[in-house]
Amino acid sequence: CPFCREPIRKTDEEIEQDEMKRVQANDPIALCQMGKKCYFGGDYDGAFKYWTKSAELGNMDGHYELSCLYHQGRGVEMNKKKEVHHLEQAAIGGHLNARYNLGCEENRNGRIDRMFKHFIIAAKLGDDGALDEVKKGFQRGQVSKEDYAATLRGHQAALDETKSEQRVAAEADLDYCALLN
């Protein structure tokens, strides 16, 4: 591996052993990944356990996934208060989907000003869907011209931060491969 200088694992068994080592070491990302494996395997109780531990260790994806469990009622009882709590924790930590979902939740509760605040934050972090919502708000007169302009600048800055020569080359390779298929 170019990052950790360990030999790259070749078999599924070796990969599984490495994942379990990371889980046993309380790696919050590994715990979150294990939660996803459990979830997609239908083990919602296991997913809840791993995502709770991941969230306790500060992983925003863990908080977001817990909010989804509480929203769906899978492995836990549906609980709007806990759903929103975990959405808020994830959004505070910079999770784009959580921020966007909080905006949607504020809309359902009739708090339009708060909804647009969430969408503006998410758009400034690079979320295209949130930018579309802010644009619609501007067109309806619910978002000021200044806020919309600042949101557009923030969104573009977020996109510019993710640009790199390596990313452009990788996208070109993907486009080329798509043409071959």
Coordinates of C-alpha atoms in Angstrom, one line a residue:
C1 CA 0.0 0.0 0.0
P2 CA 1.5 3.4 -0.9
F3 CA 0.1 4.9 2.3
C4 CA 1.0 2.5 5.0
R5 CA 3.8 0.5 3.2
E6 CA 2.1 -2.8 4.0
P7 CA 1.8 -5.4 1.3
I8 CA -1.5 -5.3 -0.5
R9 CA -3.9 -8.1 0.6
K10 CA -4.9 -10.4 -2.2
T11 CA -7.5 -12.8 -0.7
D12 CA -10.9 -12.0 0.7
E13 CA -9.8 -13.8 3.9
E14 CA -6.8 -11.4 4.3
I15 CA -8.9 -8.4 3.7
E16 CA -11.5 -9.6 6.3
Q17 CA -8.7 -10.2 8.8
D18 CA -7.4 -6.7 8.3
E19 CA -10.8 -5.2 8.7
M20 CA -11.4 -7.1 11.9
K21 CA -8.0 -5.9 13.3
R22 CA -9.1 -2.3 12.6
V23 CA -12.5 -2.9 14.2
Q24 CA -10.9 -4.4 17.3
A25 CA -8.6 -1.4 17.5
N26 CA -11.8 0.8 17.5
D27 CA -11.0 2.5 14.2
P28 CA -14.2 4.6 13.8
I29 CA -14.1 4.3 10.0
A30 CA -13.7 0.5 10.1
L31 CA -16.6 0.3 12.6
C32 CA -18.7 2.4 10.3
Q33 CA -17.8 0.1 7.4
M34 CA -18.6 -3.0 9.4
G35 CA -22.0 -1.4 10.3
K36 CA -22.7 -1.0 6.6
K37 CA -21.8 -4.6 6.0
C38 CA -24.2 -5.7 8.7
Y39 CA -27.0 -3.3 7.4
F40 CA -26.8 -4.6 3.8
G41 CA -26.7 -8.1 5.1
G42 CA -30.0 -7.5 7.0
D43 CA -28.4 -7.5 10.5
Y44 CA -29.8 -4.2 11.7
D45 CA -28.9 -4.8 15.3
G46 CA -25.3 -5.3 14.4
A47 CA -25.4 -2.2 12.2
F48 CA -26.8 -0.2 15.2
K49 CA -24.0 -1.6 17.5
Y50 CA -21.2 -0.7 15.1
W51 CA -22.6 2.7 14.1
T52 CA -23.2 3.7 17.7
K53 CA -19.6 2.9 18.6
S54 CA -18.3 4.7 15.5
A55 CA -20.4 7.8 16.4
E56 CA -19.2 7.7 20.0
L57 CA -15.7 7.8 18.6
G58 CA -16.5 11.0 16.6
N59 CA -17.3 9.6 13.1
M60 CA -19.9 11.7 11.4
D61 CA -20.9 8.9 9.0
G62 CA -21.8 6.9 12.1
H63 CA -24.1 9.6 13.3
Y64 CA -25.6 10.0 9.9
E65 CA -26.2 6.2 9.5
L66 CA -27.8 6.2 13.0
S67 CA -30.2 9.0 11.9
C68 CA -31.2 6.8 8.9
L69 CA -31.9 3.8 11.2
Y70 CA -34.1 6.0 13.5
H71 CA -35.9 7.4 10.4
Q72 CA -36.6 3.9 9.0
G73 CA -37.1 2.1 12.2
R74 CA -34.8 -0.8 11.3
G75 CA -33.2 -2.4 14.3
V76 CA -34.5 0.4 16.4
E77 CA -37.9 1.9 17.1
M78 CA -38.6 4.9 14.9
N79 CA -37.7 8.0 16.9
K80 CA -37.8 11.5 15.3
K81 CA -36.0 13.1 18.2
K82 CA -33.0 10.7 18.0
E83 CA -33.0 10.9 14.2
V84 CA -32.7 14.7 14.4
H85 CA -30.1 14.5 17.1
H86 CA -27.8 12.3 15.0
L87 CA -28.5 14.5 11.9
E88 CA -27.5 17.6 13.9
Q89 CA -24.3 15.9 15.2
A90 CA -23.3 14.8 11.7
A91 CA -24.2 18.2 10.2
I92 CA -22.1 20.0 12.8
G93 CA -19.2 17.7 11.8
G94 CA -19.6 18.7 8.1
H95 CA -21.6 15.8 6.7
L96 CA -23.3 17.2 3.6
N97 CA -26.2 14.7 3.4
A98 CA -27.0 15.4 7.1
R99 CA -27.0 19.1 6.5
Y100 CA -29.3 18.8 3.5
N101 CA -31.6 16.4 5.4
L102 CA -31.8 18.9 8.2
G103 CA -32.9 21.5 5.7
C104 CA -35.7 19.1 4.5
E105 CA -36.7 18.5 8.1
E106 CA -37.0 22.2 8.8
N107 CA -39.1 22.6 5.7
R108 CA -41.5 19.9 7.0
N109 CA -41.7 21.8 10.3
G110 CA -42.5 25.0 8.4
R111 CA -39.3 26.8 9.5
I112 CA -38.4 28.1 6.0
D113 CA -35.6 30.5 7.2
R114 CA -33.8 27.7 9.0
M115 CA -34.3 25.4 6.0
F116 CA -32.5 27.9 3.8
K117 CA -29.7 28.4 6.3
H118 CA -29.0 24.6 6.2
F119 CA -29.2 24.6 2.4
I120 CA -26.9 27.6 2.1
I121 CA -24.3 25.9 4.4
A122 CA -24.5 22.6 2.4
A123 CA -24.2 24.5 -0.9
K124 CA -21.2 26.3 0.3
L125 CA -19.6 22.9 1.1
G126 CA -20.2 21.8 -2.4
D127 CA -23.7 20.1 -2.3
D128 CA -25.3 20.5 -5.8
G129 CA -28.8 19.6 -4.6
A130 CA -28.7 22.3 -1.8
L131 CA -27.5 24.8 -4.4
D132 CA -30.6 24.0 -6.5
E133 CA -32.8 24.6 -3.5
V134 CA -31.2 27.9 -2.7
K135 CA -31.6 28.9 -6.4
K136 CA -35.3 28.1 -6.2
G137 CA -35.6 30.1 -3.0
F138 CA -33.9 33.1 -4.7
Q139 CA -36.3 32.8 -7.7
R140 CA -39.3 32.8 -5.3
G141 CA -37.9 35.8 -3.3
Q142 CA -37.2 33.7 -0.2
V143 CA -33.4 34.1 -0.4
S144 CA -31.7 37.5 -0.8
K145 CA -29.6 38.3 -3.8
E146 CA -26.6 38.8 -1.5
D147 CA -27.1 35.4 0.1
Y148 CA -27.5 33.7 -3.2
A149 CA -24.4 35.3 -4.6
A150 CA -22.4 34.4 -1.5
T151 CA -23.7 30.8 -1.8
L152 CA -22.7 30.6 -5.5
R153 CA -19.2 31.8 -4.6
G154 CA -18.9 29.4 -1.7
H155 CA -20.1 26.5 -3.9
Q156 CA -17.6 27.3 -6.6
A157 CA -14.8 27.6 -4.0
A158 CA -15.7 24.2 -2.6
L159 CA -15.5 22.7 -6.1
D160 CA -12.2 24.4 -6.9
E161 CA -10.7 22.9 -3.7
T162 CA -11.4 19.4 -4.9
K163 CA -9.7 19.9 -8.2
S164 CA -6.4 18.4 -8.9
E165 CA -4.4 17.2 -11.8
Q166 CA -4.7 13.6 -10.6
R167 CA -8.5 13.9 -10.3
V168 CA -8.7 15.4 -13.8
A169 CA -6.6 12.6 -15.2
A170 CA -8.6 9.9 -13.5
E171 CA -11.9 11.4 -14.8
A172 CA -10.4 11.5 -18.3
D173 CA -9.4 7.8 -17.9
L174 CA -13.0 6.9 -16.8
D175 CA -14.4 8.9 -19.7
Y176 CA -12.1 7.0 -22.1
C177 CA -13.1 3.6 -20.6
A178 CA -16.8 4.5 -21.0
L179 CA -16.3 5.3 -24.6
L180 CA -14.7 1.8 -25.1
N181 CA -17.7 0.0 -23.6

